[in-house]
Structure formats: C-alpha cells, structure tokens
Amino acid sequence: AALHAGSMARAAAVADCVQAVLGSRASANRVFELLELLGGEDEEDAACAARACGRLFGALLQRGELLAGPLPAEEACLAGSGSAEDKYKAWMRHRYQECVAGLAELMGHGSFRLKELALCTLMRFVELEAKHPLVAAEPQGSRTFPRERLKVVVDGLLPINEDASLLISRFQEYMEYDDVRYFVIKAVTGSIAQVMQKTKEVTLLLLGRVWINCSETPILCVKWGGTGSVWKGLGSKREECAHKQAFEKMWLSFLKHKLPAGLYKKVLVIMHDSILPYMNEPTLMIDFLTVAYGIGGAISLLALNGLFILIHQHNLEYPDFYKKLYSLLDPSIYHVKYRARFFHLTDLFLSSSHLPAYLVAAFIKRLSRLALTAPPEALLMIIPFICNLFRRHPACSVLVHRPNGPADPYIMEEEQPSQSRALESSLWEIQTLQNHYHPDVAKAAAVLNHSLSEIEDDLSGLLELSAYELFDKEVKKKAIDVPLEFEQVRGLFGKKNDIFAEHFTLD
Amino acid sequence: MGKAAKRKRKVSVPSTAKGPVKSAMAMVKSNPFEVKVNRQKFNILGRKTKNDVGLPGVSRSKAIKKRTQTLLKEYKEREKTNVFKDKRFGEYNTKISPEEKMIRRFTLERQKNYGKKNIYNLNEDEELTHYGQSLAEIEKMNDIIDSDSDTEERGTLSAELTAAHFGGGGGLLRKKASSGQQDEEEEKPKSRKELIEEMITKSKQEKQERQTQRESALELTEKLDNDWKEIQTLIARKTPKSEKKDKEVEKPKPDEYDMIVRELGFEMKAKPSERMKTEEELAKEEQARLQKLEADRLRRMHGLDEQANKKKPSHVSADDLADGFILDKDDRRLLSYKVRRIGLEVTSVKASSPTSCSKQDFCLVSFCFYFLVPESYETFKSLLAGRTIEQQLIILDRIQKCNHPSLAVGNKAKLEKLFGFLLEYIGELATLDLPELRTIDKLVLPLYNLCQMFPEAASDSIKFILRDAAHDMEELIEVKGRATLPGLDMLIYLKITSLLFPTSDFMHPVVTPAFMYMSQLLTKCRITTLQDVIKGLFICCLFLEYVSLSKRFVPELINFLLGVLHISLPKKRAQGYTVVHPFSPVGKNLELLLVCDKKDLESWQKQNLPLSIVTRLKETSRTEMNHIRLSCLALCFDLIKKCAALYESLPSFHEIMHPVRVLLTQHVPVNEYPEKMQEWYHSALKELENKVKQYTPLISEKKKPVPLKQYTPKIVKVLEFGRKQGGSKKEQERKQLIQRHKRELKGAIREIRKDNQFLARMQLSEIMERDSARKRKVKELLGSLSAQEGEWKAMKRKRGKN
C-alpha cells in the first residue's frame, strides 16, 4: 500500500510539474526534474517521467514553442542577442534534444516495458515533428520527415548484444506506414555497415525478420500524418519504384557481407517469397544465388528455390542445371528438414516431358538407390514420385521391364547423368522395398509390378508427411482382431536363438 | 345425391353410411362417359396394373373440393391478419380425460381470478356450497317447499301426512309430480311403430339371454363331466388296490436270477471312450496345432488374409434355429482328460508350481487364498510390494484364478485392468535405479497369459504406452529440436511386445506402430553418450528380432549400424560412404566407440552387456569403459553378420551393404583389434562377401490392351422385367432416388399450376360477380332516374298543358 501511495504521489508530482511548465514559462526550469527522473535508476520513476516527457514535449511541439530551424549551441544562443522568446525556444529545444537522448538510452534498458514505452514515445515525437517540422523543409511548403528521430529509433532497435526481437515485433505496427517503412529502410541501409562490424548474426537475423514482415504489405497508401516531401508529386508507380529501390539496396548491402551458415539458410528460406518479389531487378540476386547453389548440402537445396524463380521468370540461363541437380542427390536428402521443398521443386524441374529419357532414368535410378537408406515417411513420398516420372516418361519403363537384362550396370559414382548408364539398368531397389517393414511402403512399392494407371499421383499431401503423423495414423486404426503369439513365453530373453541372450544380461 | 341419402340414413343406421358412396362410385365406374381407359401397348402376363382405368371427373371434383377447403380459405383470408386462437385449456388434447380437463380449467379460472379481486373485496369470500347450491341462497329460500324438486321425500311432508292432515291435497300434488316426471322422460308419445319395434328388440334380447344361459349350463355340465372322469379314474384305481393286497400274497416271488438279470439290464453300461493318447500321438497333435498356427502366421506375414477376412460371409445352415447355439466341438465330458481345453490354467499352474518356495514363505501367502483384483495401480503395487518374485507370481496367479471371467460378469474388465497395472509395474521396475530385470523376466509369464485371454485390452494398453512415448518424443523435438532415446522401460516394453504378439505379420495393430516408433528412435534421437549407443544397439537387436521371420527390410537398421561403426573410427573424412542422421560425418560426438589404449585392447574379453548400464554407468574406470566400447563393437559386428544373413535374398543386397562393406574393408583398423574382435570382424565380413550377386530380371505385368470402341449394341440379359438393370446396388438406389425426385418435381409443378388455375378461376368469378352487381345497380339507378325523368317530364307536360 505504501508503495502504491508512493507511486501515486510521484505521478501526481510529475503531472504537477508538467502542468507548471506548460502553464507558465517562469517555471520552465522544472523540466530538469523530469529529465533527472528520466535518467534515474528507478524503473517506475523512469516510466513515469517518460510518459510525462511525451506529454510535455508533444504539447510544446504542437504549440510551436520549440525553436525551428538550425539550432545554435546552447551557450551561444543564450549569450547571443535575440528576443527572450527566441532564447526560451532555443533553450527548450535543447531540453527536447536531451529528452530524446534520454529516451534513446532507455531503449537499451533491461526491462521490456521501459523499452516499449521509450519506443512509443519516440515514435510519437516522430509523428508530431513531421506535422510541426523543426527543420525547415527544402522545397518550401512541403513537409519533411524527421529522419534523425527515426535513426535514433532504428539504432535502438539494433542493439549490440541483446535480443531485441520483442521490441522489433512491437515496432511492426509502425512499419505498416509506408513513409516510416521507407525511411527505416533507408536508415538501416545506412547503418548496416557499422552493425555488421559491431554485432554478430543475432541482430542481423532479427533485422532480416523485420524486412520480411514489412514487405509483406506493399500497399502504397499514406495513412499517417507525416506525409513527407518524397511522396508529393510522385505517381504511385514511381513511389513503389522508389520503395523497391530502397529495399533492394538494403538487401544488397546486407548480402555483401559474409554470412554464417545458419543465417545463409534463413535468408535463402525467405528469398523466394519475401525478397525477390519486392525487388526492382531480381536478377541482381543471381550472383548470390549461384554462389549459394555451389556451396553444397542444405544451402544448395535452398538456393534452388530462388534460382527457379530467376530461371522461370527472369530468363536466367543456368548451364548444367540438371547435372548440378543430379549431383545434389545424396543420402541426406531424405533426412533433411527441407525435404518437402526440395522434392516439390525437383518435381517441377522434372515435369517437362521434353527431358531426355537418359536424364530422367538417371534421376529415377539415383533416387531409388538412395531410397534404400530412407525413412518410411520419405519412402511413401518418393515411390509415387518415381511412379509419376514413369508416367511422364514412358521411355523409362524399361527400368521396370527388362526380361533378359544383365547385372546392374548403373554407376553410382558417375556425376554425369548421361554417363551413368541408368537406362541399361533395372529398378531392383523398388523390388527390395516391396519387402519393407512398413506395410504401406511395401504396398506402394508393389504398384510398380503392375501397369501404372494414367493419372498421376497427387504428391502435395505426401511431401510434408512426418514420421509422427504416420505413427499416429497407424495407432489410431481400429483393429478388428489382434493376432497373438502362439509360442509360450519362457522369460524376457527366452525365445529360441534370442539375439539378446547372446549379447545382453539381465543384470 | 349420395350425400342426401347419407344424411337420411345416418339417424337410423350409421354403420351403413359408406354403402351408398360405394354404390355411387360403382355407378360412376360403370358410366362409360366418366371412365378413361389407359390403353396398354402390350399385354404382359402376370403384370398387375394399377392405373388401367382413370376417373377424371371424380378426381377433378375431389381436387376442387380439396382446394376449396384449403387454398380458397387461405385466399379469402389473405389480407386478414388477426387469427382466431382457441385458448381453452386442452381443447384439442385427447390425452386428457374430460373430467380432468374440467378440473384443470376450473383451477385455472380460480387462479386467474385469485389475485385480482380478493384484495379489495373483503366481504365477497368464496361462495360456500352444499350439494352444488350456494348456501346463501338456500338460507334465503329456507321455507319454500319446492314441490318440483327431487328432494321431495326429504325436504317436504310425505303424501300420507298431507293426506291425513290436509285432506288429501297431497294426491294431487303427487299426481302432478309423477306426471311431470313422465313428461320429462318422454316428451312426445311413442308412435305405434316405435312401440312395436321396442317390443321386438326386447323379445330379441330376452331370447339371446336365454340362449347364453343354456350354453353356459351346457359348458358347466361338460366341465363337471370332465372333472368327474378324472376323479373316477382315481377311485377306480383305488378300489382294486385295496383288493390287491390280498392278491399280492398269492403272487410268486420274483426269481433271484430274474432279479439279477434285471439289475444287470439296468446297470450303467461302460461307454466306449477315447483311449488315452500315447506320447507320440500327443506330440503329433501338438505339432499339427503348431503347424496350423505357423501357417496362419505365414499367411498374415504375406498380408494375404486381409481380403479373405473381410469378405467371408458366415455360413448359415438351413436348419439353423437362429438361437445363437453353435456346436463347435463335442463338449461332453469324456473319461480321458483333455489337457488343452483348460490349457491356460494348467500352464499357469506349471508356472507357479516349480517355484520351490520355502514353507515360511508359503505361509505368508497362504493365509490369503482369495484376492480381489485391485482397483487402482496403488493398491496393486502395495499388494506386490515387499514380496519375493515367487510370492508375487503366486499372488498374480491367484488373482487370475479367483477372478476368472467365467466366474462373474465384471471379472473380464477387472482382469483387463490388471494387465495394464502389470505393465505399469514392469515399467516402474525397469526405471528403478537398480532395475529389477529378474523380476520382470518372471512377470512376463502372467503378462503373456493375460494377453492370451484378452488380446484387445492388451493391445490397447500397449498401444497407449507407445502413443504416449511417441507423443513425448514429438513434443521434445518440437521444443528442443532434438530428442533423446527413452529409458529402459520403453526398451523392455518393446521387447515384451515382441513376446506377446507375432512380429512377422504384414500388418499388425500393435507391432506396426512399434516398428514405426523404433524407426523414429533410430533416426531422430541424438547419440551423445555410450549409453545411447547401447540403447541404439538394443533397438537394433529388437529390429532384427522383429523381422527375423518375415525378413523385412529395415533401412534404419543398416544406417544405424553404419553410424556405430563410423563412430568407432578415428576422426577423419568419411570416404566412400555417407552416414545419415543422427550421425554426422563431422562434428561432435565422434569417436564415441574409439579405443586407443593398447592395454585395454589386449585385456578385453567379450562380455554380455548388462542392461542396467542403460540407466547408470557404474564402471567409471577407463578400462571398463573401453571394454564396454569393445563389446559394443563386437555386438555391432555380430549384428552386421546377422543382417547379412537375413537380407541375403533381397535383390539389392549388395547396394544395401555397400557402405558397410567399404567401411569394413577400407577404414576399420583390423590389425589393432584383439584376436577375439578380429574373429567377430572376419565372420561378419565373410558373411558379407560370400553372397553372390543375384539379379533376377524385372518383368512388369503387361499392360492389358485397350479394346477398340465397338459400335455394336450392347446386349444385356434381362433377368427381371420392369426393373433397370446393371449397376451396383448403390448405383441403382441412386438412380431410383433421382427418378423419384423427378417424379415428385413434376407432380409438384403440376399441382402448383393447377392451384394457379383454380385461383384464377376464383378471381375471375369474383370479378364477374362484382361486375354483374355493378351493372345491376347501374341499371337500377338508371331505371329510377329515367322514371324520375319521366315523371318530371310528365309533370312538366302537365304543367305545360295547364
């Protein structure tokens, strides 16, 4: 109760202070009380003061009681010859500057509440300053956007050694305003170089996240009060163009730096739907993507998506694309996280009926060879996949029907699909899989024994299949009857030729 | 015409009311102008036609009548918004009897009036009544003698009295009263005809009564006769018996020989029974049984019985009484004791009998022969807590026997619960710091027995455990991104699954999920410690055991063994083979199984791994650890050997084993291993390399040629006329439904059209009526006007004349 009373009293005092300053210029010096509280240790005090500052300077900005135009040094302006009014305004402007600095400091505070409060107050200042500009606009009559304030905010959002994800998601709300977004992009572009030197992946990762979300709403309508000069006179087309240009520039400057593997993957994952569509010239990403494709492993798999968009929509010609794709197939493709994405794309690439039969046969053979190490959920996907390939390319059906073939001539190690002699081989691997322990896999593999139906299997449901789903489906099946073991139990390891009895003891 | 007749006769004979209508219908039908004959194109024998004759006039008049009753009413009330509502209580409710209805109405009325008046009308209390008359009124007219009332005798002076006192004025009064009464009864004098009719009916009634009397008398006499007959026989017997007493003495005594013969005749004869079976025969029978079971298993393994199971209709004999009685076997008890029929009990006895418990122990248990099935797991645990293995077994055995499902109804559910408890108990034993595996080893027996009794419940509880475990793992993966191998209890559960259920089935409600769970364990769980390796190898053993009969291919198994071999090698780039998740070619947790110490290598002896290692690794010394590592490696070699033997027949055996072979031949430092290990290694390698490459050419089923389209008409045998052929039952039903819908739609449209016509007609007639009325009025007016005009003109003329 005492604490509560204390906070009430403080709030009252702060409110009183604000009233006094706003009421008469004589008590202007009480601003220092607020600023002191703002820089104080106590969290409650700081929060209270931040709110009060927001109110106070907001009101002052609206009244125009802050000096507009270039600001002279404090001593100079106080000593100089000017009207008392001007002197007061300049002095107040200096306090405002101090307040902003204090708020910027608060953005690095430990508690999220304070951070959020500081952020919101600063953004309110940005809004008001745009309406009542402190710096004269260059073309007369138009309004400018307070870039410096925004820069302070952006710097606060990119702390050196903290996780600012929460704050960034709070900031999301402001990113819906186009002008804010535009200037934030510009500000970030400017500070990327420093940020990259100072901080490591965490910050950048968060940065990346900001951009994805912001570019999700590329509607160019100015909702907010702060319509800057940039937007005046420009058609919506050009507006968009400028926006995209800034966006592009930011990403390019970001990707210039060396990225750690994890970050690389994250960028590639969002590349196709959050970056490329919002660029003026997606072809600028060619270099980045080709390098990524060459790295190998999961990164290559992910780069495939962006490359596909470039090839498909922007006339990129990639030499030896299929050879490269072929070389990407190794046992790990069935086990990686991005399996669904990869096979979705591979399906797209192999959907052309103009591909040569040797190429498709090589793919079929390699995929089925690798399937010998695959988990059941991947097998349930890959077998219909292979069936679809057979349907599209009937020339490959020799793989499942060769009445008097030799032993397997296929060369697994060969990198060139044309040299792998896949077309001379047969699909014994699928025959092996007919003996798979999972009943569904065995059934699916048995399909290749018979003639295939004309209609292609739908893969979309199978791509994302997970082992747990498979298990769940199996467990939830209603059993009609449960066959039982007829051999009488003779103990835990009591079976005939029990492997366990050979190697384990019951101690 | 018909209606008039109906009304006339209704008074006298209501039962024959329908007669004239029928006759009218007959008349209509016989009238050729009323009948429309629907001509048939072909006469078909045996076809019954409903609509060969139509009566358009009748049906039209019927339709019009119906419309006037419904549609016209609606039409006339179309702009009337107020509705007549009958709010009388229960007016249309036929369930309430009239008396009750009246009572309820009365109470309702009372309730309605209760609050309204009583507050202010202090004086107007309830009216008190006596015999339905208000008391106040009775008081008022206290002295008036109501001569007309029925209460003459009570309230007024009697006739004799009046006669005595007042000179017989009462006679008149009485006469008057009696005549008044008569007047009430018969208001008008009966006509002669009616009188005669009454007489006739009376005489008829009397006649009938007499007849019934006669009949009942006849019946009674008959009954009496019967009874007498029964008694007569008794009497008839009794009398001779009393005479017989004398006779019996005279009768010669039966011969002893005869008696013996009789006795022998009645004595039970020994029936031929099945002879005792010799050992050989028993063995043969057992073998046959096992063979049958094995054949069953094989069938399930190939997944053949799925279709067979479903489409087998149960055979019903023509003589079946449908009383649910099935004679499976001859269930008469025979002299020779059949063991198998109560095999369960016998086996359970066997299980418990060899436990040579000391006398004292036995005493501990023996004081309680009867055990209830515990209701909760806690009571179950407390029942077994602190007992030795033997005692626990005995307790379990007794619980089973005391609560055999054949003894009481609820026992089945109880014992099913017991299975779950036992399973949980085993899990708890396995998770102890010092897992009591010996106990579990013994507890498997009752578990097996219970499972044999209740397969569904057992499968459900094991599935439940599996689902829980898989769910936990999935959650872990979602939260942490990685999972760890489960504790010893899950491993034991999986092992128990293989003991209780046939693992070779193509599809099994329990084993298939268990397979998938194990597969997830081998692919998703991180291998970070030596214990993880041991657990993994245990699961590999499980896999091998599961597929040992069916020889199914398990890719995860080979992957895992490859990975285990990989981590036994010194760190370097893997060449010629790739390891997959959970192992990685580079990174952490490599060299888990690498042993460099020469001494340890030399001192190693192959030892069986104790399972308790899994929960805690007590050997902390490096040497011991190294020995365990080497044992794991040896186990791995052995498993590879077994895999090779198992998968020999697979077409891509060499491709499957290729990475393992590369690793074994090129990377494993064989020479550094102790001799024993080298033996393991070589035997594994030999098994791998011995196999011949066998490629059977693949032949795919030939595509059936697509038949050319033919334009000859399709000829279908007509089995039943008048019914659409072809299609399955479902299809036929659908067609029928469509047809019915079409018909109904057509009918509805026609009805609507007719309704509209009817309405239009009505409107037209209304308009005509209105018009004619107007015309008439106009005419009248014009007439009166012209008359007026005429008069006026006449007057004018008159005036002019004048």
PDB file of C-alpha atoms in Angstrom, chain A residues 265 268 292-307 324-325 327-330 332-343 345-346 349:
ATOM      1  CA  LYS A 265      19.899 -20.708 -44.755  1.00  0.00           C
ATOM      2  CA  LEU A 268      17.510 -18.451 -48.566  1.00  0.00           C
ATOM      3  CA  ALA A 292      24.887 -20.399 -52.636  1.00  0.00           C
ATOM      4  CA  TYR A 293      23.987 -23.173 -55.061  1.00  0.00           C
ATOM      5  CA  GLY A 294      27.627 -24.029 -55.370  1.00  0.00           C
ATOM      6  CA  ILE A 295      28.210 -24.387 -51.664  1.00  0.00           C
ATOM      7  CA  GLY A 296      26.562 -27.789 -51.446  1.00  0.00           C
ATOM      8  CA  GLY A 297      24.433 -29.512 -48.856  1.00  0.00           C
ATOM      9  CA  ALA A 298      21.334 -27.920 -47.468  1.00  0.00           C
ATOM     10  CA  ILE A 299      22.296 -24.461 -48.667  1.00  0.00           C
ATOM     11  CA  SER A 300      22.277 -25.661 -52.249  1.00  0.00           C
ATOM     12  CA  LEU A 301      18.895 -27.218 -51.787  1.00  0.00           C
ATOM     13  CA  LEU A 302      17.533 -23.952 -50.518  1.00  0.00           C
ATOM     14  CA  ALA A 303      19.144 -21.843 -53.189  1.00  0.00           C
ATOM     15  CA  LEU A 304      17.274 -23.933 -55.714  1.00  0.00           C
ATOM     16  CA  ASN A 305      14.042 -22.140 -54.954  1.00  0.00           C
ATOM     17  CA  GLY A 306      15.353 -18.678 -55.725  1.00  0.00           C
ATOM     18  CA  LEU A 307      17.152 -19.949 -58.772  1.00  0.00           C
ATOM     19  CA  LYS A 324      24.100 -29.932 -60.726  1.00  0.00           C
ATOM     20  CA  LEU A 325      20.695 -31.031 -59.518  1.00  0.00           C
ATOM     21  CA  SER A 327      24.838 -34.155 -58.007  1.00  0.00           C
ATOM     22  CA  LEU A 328      22.743 -32.728 -55.201  1.00  0.00           C
ATOM     23  CA  LEU A 329      21.154 -36.117 -54.667  1.00  0.00           C
ATOM     24  CA  ASP A 330      22.896 -37.825 -51.808  1.00  0.00           C
ATOM     25  CA  SER A 332      20.962 -36.939 -46.724  1.00  0.00           C
ATOM     26  CA  ILE A 333      18.190 -35.524 -48.940  1.00  0.00           C
ATOM     27  CA  TYR A 334      15.730 -37.912 -47.391  1.00  0.00           C
ATOM     28  CA  HIS A 335      16.674 -36.839 -43.910  1.00  0.00           C
ATOM     29  CA  VAL A 336      16.995 -33.060 -44.105  1.00  0.00           C
ATOM     30  CA  LYS A 337      14.436 -30.610 -42.867  1.00  0.00           C
ATOM     31  CA  TYR A 338      13.837 -29.042 -46.263  1.00  0.00           C
ATOM     32  CA  ARG A 339      12.876 -32.307 -47.906  1.00  0.00           C
ATOM     33  CA  ALA A 340       9.390 -31.197 -48.879  1.00  0.00           C
ATOM     34  CA  ARG A 341      10.619 -28.011 -50.509  1.00  0.00           C
ATOM     35  CA  PHE A 342      13.344 -29.811 -52.389  1.00  0.00           C
ATOM     36  CA  PHE A 343      11.139 -32.519 -53.768  1.00  0.00           C
ATOM     37  CA  LEU A 345      10.975 -28.204 -56.812  1.00  0.00           C
ATOM     38  CA  THR A 346      12.536 -31.347 -58.207  1.00  0.00           C
ATOM     39  CA  PHE A 349      12.024 -29.425 -62.785  1.00  0.00           C
TER      40      PHE A 349
END
